[in-house]
mmCIF file of C-alpha atoms in Angstrom:
data_model
loop_
_atom_site.group_PDB
_atom_site.id
_atom_site.type_symbol
_atom_site.label_atom_id
_atom_site.label_comp_id
_atom_site.label_asym_id
_atom_site.label_seq_id
_atom_site.Cartn_x
_atom_site.Cartn_y
_atom_site.Cartn_z
ATOM 1 C CA MET A 1 95.088 80.230 168.382
ATOM 2 C CA ILE A 2 96.571 83.582 170.387
ATOM 3 C CA MET A 3 97.154 86.595 168.319
ATOM 4 C CA LEU A 4 100.399 86.822 166.476
ATOM 5 C CA ASP A 5 101.697 90.618 168.806
ATOM 6 C CA VAL A 6 104.926 91.668 166.378
ATOM 7 C CA SER A 7 104.812 94.785 165.138
ATOM 8 C CA LEU A 8 107.566 95.668 162.419
ATOM 9 C CA PRO A 9 108.083 99.126 163.475
ATOM 10 C CA ALA A 10 109.003 100.038 166.287
ATOM 11 C CA SER A 11 106.756 100.816 169.296
ATOM 12 C CA GLN A 12 107.081 104.384 170.618
ATOM 13 C CA LEU A 13 107.067 104.384 174.726
ATOM 14 C CA PHE A 14 107.950 108.222 175.094
ATOM 15 C CA SER A 15 109.429 111.534 174.274
ATOM 16 C CA ILE A 16 111.635 113.523 174.763
ATOM 17 C CA GLY A 17 111.538 116.279 173.658
ATOM 18 C CA PRO A 18 110.565 115.996 169.852
ATOM 19 C CA ILE A 19 113.091 112.756 170.246
ATOM 20 C CA PRO A 20 110.686 109.588 170.235
ATOM 21 C CA ILE A 21 111.940 106.943 172.720
ATOM 22 C CA THR A 22 111.155 104.132 171.023
ATOM 23 C CA ASP A 23 112.120 100.092 172.384
ATOM 24 C CA ALA A 24 115.216 99.594 170.262
ATOM 25 C CA MET A 25 116.166 102.883 171.728
ATOM 26 C CA LEU A 26 115.771 100.675 174.907
ATOM 27 C CA GLY A 27 116.795 97.407 173.859
ATOM 28 C CA ALA A 28 120.291 99.718 172.184
ATOM 29 C CA VAL A 29 121.006 100.968 175.435
ATOM 30 C CA LEU A 30 120.643 97.745 177.760
ATOM 31 C CA THR A 31 123.162 95.673 174.527
ATOM 32 C CA THR A 32 125.705 99.202 175.874
ATOM 33 C CA LEU A 33 124.963 98.484 179.563
ATOM 34 C CA ILE A 34 125.829 94.509 179.402
ATOM 35 C CA LEU A 35 129.371 95.141 177.092
ATOM 36 C CA VAL A 36 130.226 97.584 179.133
ATOM 37 C CA PHE A 37 129.967 95.532 182.747
ATOM 38 C CA VAL A 38 130.737 92.829 180.524
ATOM 39 C CA GLY A 39 134.067 94.828 179.488
ATOM 40 C CA VAL A 40 134.950 95.981 182.977
ATOM 41 C CA ALA A 41 134.299 93.092 184.616
ATOM 42 C CA SER A 42 136.921 91.033 182.342
ATOM 43 C CA ALA A 43 139.511 93.999 182.012
ATOM 44 C CA ARG A 44 139.461 94.666 186.237
ATOM 45 C CA ARG A 45 141.803 91.202 186.300
ATOM 46 C CA PHE A 46 143.768 91.597 182.943
ATOM 47 C CA ALA A 47 146.730 89.626 183.075
ATOM 48 C CA ILE A 48 150.242 87.819 181.672
ATOM 49 C CA ILE A 49 148.253 84.614 183.637
ATOM 50 C CA PRO A 50 145.326 84.663 181.336
ATOM 51 C CA THR A 51 142.166 84.043 183.478
ATOM 52 C CA ARG A 52 139.329 82.117 181.565
ATOM 53 C CA ILE A 53 136.891 84.697 179.683
ATOM 54 C CA GLN A 54 140.882 86.631 179.389
ATOM 55 C CA VAL A 55 140.746 84.238 176.199
ATOM 56 C CA LEU A 56 137.985 84.004 175.608
ATOM 57 C CA PHE A 57 137.798 87.766 174.393
ATOM 58 C CA GLU A 58 141.573 87.256 173.368
ATOM 59 C CA MET A 59 140.854 83.949 171.016
ATOM 60 C CA GLY A 60 137.649 86.436 169.394
ATOM 61 C CA ALA A 61 139.519 89.090 169.253
ATOM 62 C CA ASN A 62 143.259 87.369 167.542
ATOM 63 C CA TYR A 63 140.646 86.254 165.046
ATOM 64 C CA PHE A 64 139.179 88.956 164.157
ATOM 65 C CA LEU A 65 142.415 91.193 164.028
ATOM 66 C CA GLU A 66 143.059 88.704 161.362
ATOM 67 C CA GLN A 67 140.927 88.613 159.077
ATOM 68 C CA VAL A 68 140.703 92.928 159.226
ATOM 69 C CA GLU A 69 144.335 92.450 158.697
ATOM 70 C CA GLN A 70 143.632 90.072 156.129
ATOM 71 C CA ALA A 71 141.403 93.277 154.661
ATOM 72 C CA PHE A 72 143.755 95.957 155.400
ATOM 73 C CA GLY A 73 147.124 95.014 155.600
ATOM 74 C CA PRO A 74 149.322 94.651 159.390
ATOM 75 C CA GLU A 75 150.022 97.693 159.874
ATOM 76 C CA LYS A 76 146.374 100.211 159.215
ATOM 77 C CA ALA A 77 144.564 97.087 160.768
ATOM 78 C CA ARG A 78 145.744 97.970 164.206
ATOM 79 C CA THR A 79 143.724 101.977 163.299
ATOM 80 C CA PHE A 80 140.581 99.988 161.598
ATOM 81 C CA PHE A 81 140.033 96.717 164.568
ATOM 82 C CA PRO A 82 138.530 98.842 167.471
ATOM 83 C CA VAL A 83 135.454 100.667 165.137
ATOM 84 C CA PHE A 84 134.868 96.688 163.753
ATOM 85 C CA PHE A 85 134.702 94.604 166.607
ATOM 86 C CA THR A 86 133.001 97.267 168.250
ATOM 87 C CA LEU A 87 130.607 96.494 166.232
ATOM 88 C CA MET A 88 130.643 92.730 165.922
ATOM 89 C CA LEU A 89 130.417 92.747 169.321
ATOM 90 C CA PHE A 90 126.920 95.295 169.486
ATOM 91 C CA ILE A 91 125.359 93.599 166.291
ATOM 92 C CA LEU A 92 126.904 90.041 168.489
ATOM 93 C CA VAL A 93 125.083 91.238 171.911
ATOM 94 C CA ALA A 94 121.662 92.342 170.752
ATOM 95 C CA ASN A 95 121.147 88.585 169.141
ATOM 96 C CA GLU A 96 121.819 87.061 171.448
ATOM 97 C CA SER A 97 120.312 89.141 173.855
ATOM 98 C CA THR A 98 116.945 87.389 173.562
ATOM 99 C CA MET A 99 118.365 84.486 175.571
ATOM 100 C CA LEU A 100 118.335 87.143 178.746
ATOM 101 C CA PRO A 101 115.488 85.897 180.702
ATOM 102 C CA PHE A 102 112.869 88.355 181.598
ATOM 103 C CA VAL A 103 114.302 91.308 179.985
ATOM 104 C CA TYR A 104 111.863 91.256 177.021
ATOM 105 C CA GLU A 105 109.039 90.719 178.401
ATOM 106 C CA ILE A 106 108.816 93.666 181.035
ATOM 107 C CA VAL A 107 105.752 95.875 179.141
ATOM 108 C CA TYR A 108 104.863 99.634 180.350
ATOM 109 C CA ASN A 109 101.557 101.532 179.250
ATOM 110 C CA GLY A 110 100.652 98.061 176.969
ATOM 111 C CA ALA A 111 104.283 97.678 174.779
ATOM 112 C CA ASP A 112 107.405 96.155 175.066
ATOM 113 C CA VAL A 113 109.931 98.002 177.363
ATOM 114 C CA PHE A 114 112.630 96.429 175.220
ATOM 115 C CA ARG A 115 113.049 95.375 172.413
ATOM 116 C CA GLN A 116 116.254 94.369 170.116
ATOM 117 C CA PRO A 117 118.041 97.386 168.516
ATOM 118 C CA THR A 118 118.852 94.502 164.848
ATOM 119 C CA SER A 119 115.460 93.570 164.787
ATOM 120 C CA ASP A 120 114.210 97.610 163.902
ATOM 121 C CA PHE A 121 115.565 97.944 160.802
ATOM 122 C CA SER A 122 116.169 101.558 161.766
ATOM 123 C CA GLY A 123 118.604 100.211 163.728
ATOM 124 C CA PRO A 124 120.540 98.680 160.623
ATOM 125 C CA ILE A 125 120.486 100.653 158.582
ATOM 126 C CA ALA A 126 121.979 103.257 161.087
ATOM 127 C CA PHE A 127 124.703 100.853 161.195
ATOM 128 C CA SER A 128 125.088 100.705 157.509
ATOM 129 C CA LEU A 129 124.365 103.966 156.571
ATOM 130 C CA THR A 130 127.116 104.449 159.746
ATOM 131 C CA LEU A 131 130.310 102.712 158.093
ATOM 132 C CA VAL A 132 128.442 104.057 154.967
ATOM 133 C CA VAL A 133 129.572 107.243 155.448
ATOM 134 C CA VAL A 134 132.952 107.165 157.810
ATOM 135 C CA SER A 135 134.067 105.327 154.338
ATOM 136 C CA HIS A 136 133.900 108.131 152.082
ATOM 137 C CA ILE A 137 134.468 110.093 154.417
ATOM 138 C CA MET A 138 137.942 109.197 154.556
ATOM 139 C CA ALA A 139 138.182 107.831 151.415
ATOM 140 C CA PHE A 140 137.471 111.882 150.760
ATOM 141 C CA TYR A 141 139.855 112.977 153.251
ATOM 142 C CA ILE A 142 143.198 110.227 152.033
ATOM 143 C CA SER A 143 142.459 111.785 148.303
ATOM 144 C CA PRO A 144 139.791 114.133 147.036
ATOM 145 C CA ILE A 145 140.334 113.348 143.370
ATOM 146 C CA THR A 146 141.331 109.683 143.175
ATOM 147 C CA HIS A 147 137.854 109.598 145.244
ATOM 148 C CA LEU A 148 135.023 111.605 143.481
ATOM 149 C CA LYS A 149 137.275 109.687 140.393
ATOM 150 C CA ASN A 150 136.059 106.438 141.465
ATOM 151 C CA PHE A 151 132.387 107.801 140.665
ATOM 152 C CA PHE A 152 133.012 110.538 138.139
ATOM 153 C CA PRO A 153 135.112 110.029 135.477
ATOM 154 C CA VAL A 154 134.891 112.643 133.494
ATOM 155 C CA GLY A 155 139.577 112.809 132.727
ATOM 156 C CA ALA A 156 138.501 109.875 130.616
ATOM 157 C CA VAL A 157 136.498 111.476 128.229
ATOM 158 C CA PHE A 158 139.914 114.348 127.517
ATOM 159 C CA ALA A 159 141.646 112.640 127.334
ATOM 160 C CA SER A 160 140.466 110.712 124.048
ATOM 161 C CA ARG A 161 142.025 110.861 121.240
ATOM 162 C CA SER A 162 139.889 108.369 119.439
ATOM 163 C CA VAL A 163 136.577 108.086 119.079
ATOM 164 C CA SER A 164 136.317 105.109 120.181
ATOM 165 C CA ASP A 165 138.450 105.538 123.014
ATOM 166 C CA PHE A 166 135.854 108.205 123.886
ATOM 167 C CA PHE A 167 133.473 105.694 124.654
ATOM 168 C CA LEU A 168 134.865 103.375 126.143
ATOM 169 C CA ALA A 169 134.880 106.612 128.575
ATOM 170 C CA CYS A 170 131.501 107.227 128.591
ATOM 171 C CA ILE A 171 130.917 103.821 128.910
ATOM 172 C CA GLY A 172 133.611 104.245 132.324
ATOM 173 C CA MET A 173 130.761 107.149 133.008
ATOM 174 C CA MET A 174 128.294 105.619 133.291
ATOM 175 C CA ILE A 175 129.699 102.728 134.873
ATOM 176 C CA GLY A 176 130.613 105.631 137.769
ATOM 177 C CA LEU A 177 127.023 106.348 138.218
ATOM 178 C CA LEU A 178 126.408 102.682 138.338
ATOM 179 C CA ASN A 179 128.970 102.130 140.546
ATOM 180 C CA ILE A 180 126.636 105.408 142.838
ATOM 181 C CA VAL A 181 123.363 103.445 142.736
ATOM 182 C CA GLY A 182 125.997 100.794 144.967
ATOM 183 C CA GLU A 183 126.907 102.485 147.674
ATOM 184 C CA PHE A 184 123.148 103.173 148.346
ATOM 185 C CA ALA A 185 122.743 99.683 147.376
ATOM 186 C CA LYS A 186 125.658 99.093 150.139
ATOM 187 C CA VAL A 187 123.159 100.292 153.051
ATOM 188 C CA ILE A 188 120.531 98.224 152.768
ATOM 189 C CA SER A 189 121.384 94.995 151.546
ATOM 190 C CA LEU A 190 123.983 95.137 154.682
ATOM 191 C CA ALA A 191 120.761 96.175 157.216
ATOM 192 C CA ALA A 192 117.995 94.193 155.116
ATOM 193 C CA ARG A 193 120.903 91.370 155.594
ATOM 194 C CA LEU A 194 120.940 91.278 159.639
ATOM 195 C CA PHE A 195 117.866 92.925 160.706
ATOM 196 C CA GLY A 196 115.981 89.718 158.281
ATOM 197 C CA ASN A 197 116.980 87.446 159.961
ATOM 198 C CA VAL A 198 117.049 88.551 163.890
ATOM 199 C CA PHE A 199 113.590 89.253 162.997
ATOM 200 C CA ALA A 200 112.935 86.489 160.997
ATOM 201 C CA GLY A 201 113.887 84.148 163.904
ATOM 202 C CA ASN A 202 112.309 86.483 166.573
ATOM 203 C CA LEU A 203 108.880 85.969 163.514
ATOM 204 C CA MET A 204 108.946 82.178 163.835
ATOM 205 C CA VAL A 205 109.261 81.675 167.443
ATOM 206 C CA ALA A 206 106.673 83.836 167.829
ATOM 207 C CA VAL A 207 104.926 81.978 164.825
ATOM 208 C CA ILE A 208 105.401 78.400 166.746
ATOM 209 C CA MET A 209 104.347 79.918 169.884
ATOM 210 C CA GLY A 210 101.039 81.143 168.735
ATOM 211 C CA ILE A 211 99.719 78.193 166.981
ATOM 212 C CA ALA A 212 98.889 76.537 170.693
ATOM 213 C CA VAL A 213 99.119 76.580 173.833
ATOM 214 C CA TRP A 214 100.796 73.452 174.843
ATOM 215 C CA MET A 215 103.130 74.901 172.402
ATOM 216 C CA GLN A 216 105.234 77.552 174.140
ATOM 217 C CA TRP A 217 107.124 74.517 175.967
ATOM 218 C CA ILE A 218 109.329 72.184 174.165
ATOM 219 C CA VAL A 219 108.988 73.537 171.298
ATOM 220 C CA PRO A 220 110.263 76.266 170.101
ATOM 221 C CA ILE A 221 112.790 75.750 171.767
ATOM 222 C CA PRO A 222 115.016 74.463 168.028
ATOM 223 C CA PHE A 223 114.094 77.438 166.527
ATOM 224 C CA LEU A 224 115.248 79.544 169.184
ATOM 225 C CA ALA A 225 118.947 77.654 168.804
ATOM 226 C CA LEU A 226 118.103 78.729 165.926
ATOM 227 C CA GLY A 227 117.949 82.056 166.557
ATOM 228 C CA VAL A 228 121.236 82.181 168.456
ATOM 229 C CA PHE A 229 123.462 80.422 165.577
ATOM 230 C CA SER A 230 121.689 82.879 162.850
ATOM 231 C CA GLY A 231 122.582 86.140 165.412
ATOM 232 C CA LEU A 232 126.186 84.900 165.108
ATOM 233 C CA ILE A 233 126.425 84.229 162.478
ATOM 234 C CA GLN A 234 124.500 87.344 160.930
ATOM 235 C CA ALA A 235 127.218 89.776 163.239
ATOM 236 C CA PHE A 236 129.825 87.892 162.244
ATOM 237 C CA VAL A 237 128.969 88.324 158.597
ATOM 238 C CA PHE A 238 127.457 91.809 159.641
ATOM 239 C CA SER A 239 130.783 93.156 160.244
ATOM 240 C CA LEU A 240 133.606 91.103 158.039
ATOM 241 C CA LEU A 241 131.581 92.224 154.753
ATOM 242 C CA SER A 242 131.909 96.157 156.111
ATOM 243 C CA ILE A 243 135.010 95.055 156.154
ATOM 244 C CA GLN A 244 135.273 94.904 152.385
ATOM 245 C CA PHE A 245 133.337 97.621 152.068
ATOM 246 C CA LEU A 246 134.947 99.611 154.029
ATOM 247 C CA ALA A 247 138.200 98.530 152.426
ATOM 248 C CA GLY A 248 137.577 98.165 148.922
ATOM 249 C CA THR A 249 136.250 102.307 148.927
ATOM 250 C CA ILE A 250 139.860 102.757 150.729
ATOM 251 C CA GLU A 251 141.640 101.121 149.020
ATOM 252 C CA GLY A 252 140.694 102.891 145.807
ATOM 253 C CA ALA A 253 140.925 106.593 146.372
ATOM 254 C CA THR A 254 144.830 105.271 147.134
ATOM 255 C CA PRO A 255 146.489 107.489 144.571
ATOM 256 C CA GLN A 256 149.417 104.140 144.728
ATOM 257 C CA SER A 257 147.351 101.850 144.266
ATOM 258 C CA GLN A 258 145.262 103.711 141.588
ATOM 259 C CA GLU A 259 148.196 103.762 139.185
ATOM 260 C CA GLU A 260 149.315 99.927 139.740
ATOM 261 C CA THR A 261 145.609 98.686 137.902
ATOM 262 C CA ALA A 262 146.991 101.295 135.672
ATOM 263 C CA GLN A 263 150.433 99.953 135.576
ATOM 264 C CA ALA A 264 148.420 95.818 135.362
ATOM 265 C CA VAL A 265 145.787 96.942 132.491
ATOM 266 C CA ALA A 266 147.970 98.910 130.760
ATOM 267 C CA MET B 1 109.225 84.696 149.487
ATOM 268 C CA GLY B 2 108.176 81.487 147.469
ATOM 269 C CA LEU B 3 110.260 82.419 143.604
ATOM 270 C CA GLY B 4 112.743 84.002 146.182
ATOM 271 C CA ALA B 5 114.232 81.584 147.961
ATOM 272 C CA ILE B 6 114.643 79.338 144.477
ATOM 273 C CA GLY B 7 118.077 80.849 144.225
ATOM 274 C CA PRO B 8 120.242 80.648 147.730
ATOM 275 C CA GLY B 9 119.075 76.824 147.982
ATOM 276 C CA VAL B 10 120.274 76.415 145.576
ATOM 277 C CA GLY B 11 122.863 78.678 145.906
ATOM 278 C CA GLU B 12 123.672 77.317 148.678
ATOM 279 C CA GLY B 13 123.277 73.760 147.710
ATOM 280 C CA TYR B 14 125.960 73.601 145.427
ATOM 281 C CA VAL B 15 128.168 75.615 148.833
ATOM 282 C CA GLY B 16 127.691 73.379 150.447
ATOM 283 C CA GLY B 17 128.988 71.044 148.522
ATOM 284 C CA LYS B 18 131.430 72.512 147.493
ATOM 285 C CA ALA B 19 132.935 72.125 150.731
ATOM 286 C CA LEU B 20 132.084 68.631 151.510
ATOM 287 C CA GLU B 21 134.029 68.037 148.368
ATOM 288 C CA ALA B 22 136.854 70.573 149.167
ATOM 289 C CA ILE B 23 136.856 68.328 153.340
ATOM 290 C CA GLY B 24 137.109 64.776 151.239
ATOM 291 C CA ARG B 25 139.840 65.945 149.708
ATOM 292 C CA ASN B 26 141.966 67.341 152.411
ATOM 293 C CA PRO B 27 140.065 66.606 155.868
ATOM 294 C CA SER B 28 142.542 68.760 157.620
ATOM 295 C CA ILE B 29 142.058 71.162 156.445
ATOM 296 C CA ALA B 30 138.524 71.226 157.408
ATOM 297 C CA ASN B 31 139.487 74.151 160.473
ATOM 298 C CA LYS B 32 139.764 76.496 158.122
ATOM 299 C CA ILE B 33 136.909 75.447 155.047
ATOM 300 C CA ILE B 34 133.664 75.411 157.682
ATOM 301 C CA PRO B 35 133.740 78.598 159.295
ATOM 302 C CA ASN B 36 134.524 80.512 154.901
ATOM 303 C CA MET B 37 131.558 77.670 153.748
ATOM 304 C CA ILE B 38 129.293 80.055 156.407
ATOM 305 C CA VAL B 39 130.038 82.833 156.055
ATOM 306 C CA ALA B 40 129.617 82.082 152.037
ATOM 307 C CA MET B 41 125.575 80.688 152.981
ATOM 308 C CA ALA B 42 125.326 83.053 154.905
ATOM 309 C CA ILE B 43 126.456 85.471 151.884
ATOM 310 C CA THR B 44 124.003 83.240 149.193
ATOM 311 C CA GLU B 45 121.202 83.536 151.393
ATOM 312 C CA SER B 46 120.984 87.387 151.653
ATOM 313 C CA THR B 47 118.368 87.408 148.003
ATOM 314 C CA ALA B 48 116.276 84.783 150.621
ATOM 315 C CA ILE B 49 116.208 87.448 153.033
ATOM 316 C CA TYR B 50 115.630 90.398 151.099
ATOM 317 C CA SER B 51 112.459 88.748 149.724
ATOM 318 C CA LEU B 52 111.631 87.967 153.247
ATOM 319 C CA VAL B 53 111.828 91.257 154.267
ATOM 320 C CA ILE B 54 109.443 92.807 151.910
ATOM 321 C CA ALA B 55 106.964 90.120 151.844
ATOM 322 C CA LEU B 56 107.083 91.324 155.683
ATOM 323 C CA ILE B 57 107.150 95.181 154.835
ATOM 324 C CA ILE B 58 103.924 93.934 152.270
ATOM 325 C CA LEU B 59 102.320 91.749 155.591
ATOM 326 C CA PHE B 60 102.825 94.282 158.540
ATOM 327 C CA VAL B 61 102.658 98.043 157.882
ATOM 328 C CA VAL B 62 101.442 98.359 153.500
#
C-alpha cells in the first residue's frame, strides 16, 4: 500500500514579498506559456489557404462564436467572444496538461513544482468570481438603475395602489434578495463544478495507483482517458454557463428588454 | 456522497434516455443532439460533484 499524496490546498513553494507562490500558480504560468507558444507558432503561418492547425483552431472558434452569438446576438458577440474563448482555451489546456510527460513530477523541497490550476479551488473561484464581478460592472455601466432594480425592486412598493399590489411588491423584494444570494451561489456553483471534476479525476487516478505497485502501469489508463474527456467537457460547460450567466445579467440590465418583458406581462 | 449521487443518477439516465429517444425518431440530427446532451449531463452531474467536493473537504481539510 502506497501512501496517497493528495492535498486539497495548493502547497506553498516560496514567497515573493507577502505573496505566497503556490504550485497551482506556477501551473497557471505554465498553461499560459503553452497557450502563448501554440498561439504564436500557429499564428505565424496564417494564410487564406489554411494549414491543418489553423483549420482546427478556426473550427473551434467558429463553433464557439455560434454559441456566443446565440446568447448575445450577432453584434455584441464579437466583443464578448475573446473573453470566453480565452477562458475556455485556458481551462482546456490546464485540464489536459496532465498529459504532459514528467512535468508534473518535478519536485522541489518535497513539493510538486507544478499543479493544474483548475485542481486547486482558488483557480476556479478566481475565474468565476472575475466573470460575475465583471458582469455586474458591465450591467451597472449599461444602466445602473435598471440593474439595481433587479435586486432591490423598491419602485413597485411605492407604485402599488392596492393591498394586493403591495403584497406583490413585497414578494418582489424578497425575490430580489434571493437574486443576491443567487449571485453568490453562481460563483460557488461554477467553481465547484470545475474543481470537483478535475480534482476527482486526479484523485481517482491517485487512488487506483495507490492500491498496488503493479497497478501503476496499465490499469489507470481508462481513468486517465476519462479525466481527459471530462476535462474537455468541463472546459466547454464552464465557458457555456459563464456565457449564459453574463448574457443573463446584461440582458436584465438593458432597459429596453425590461420594457419588452413588461409589455409581454401586461 | 452516495445520497448526493442518487439524484444525478436518475437525472442523467433521463437525459440520456430522452436523447436516445430523439435520435431514434430522427437519426439525422444526432450530431446536434449529442453535444447538447453531454452539456446537459455535465450540468445534471453538478449536484453529485458538490457532494463530492464537500466529502473531499471533510476528508482532507476539516
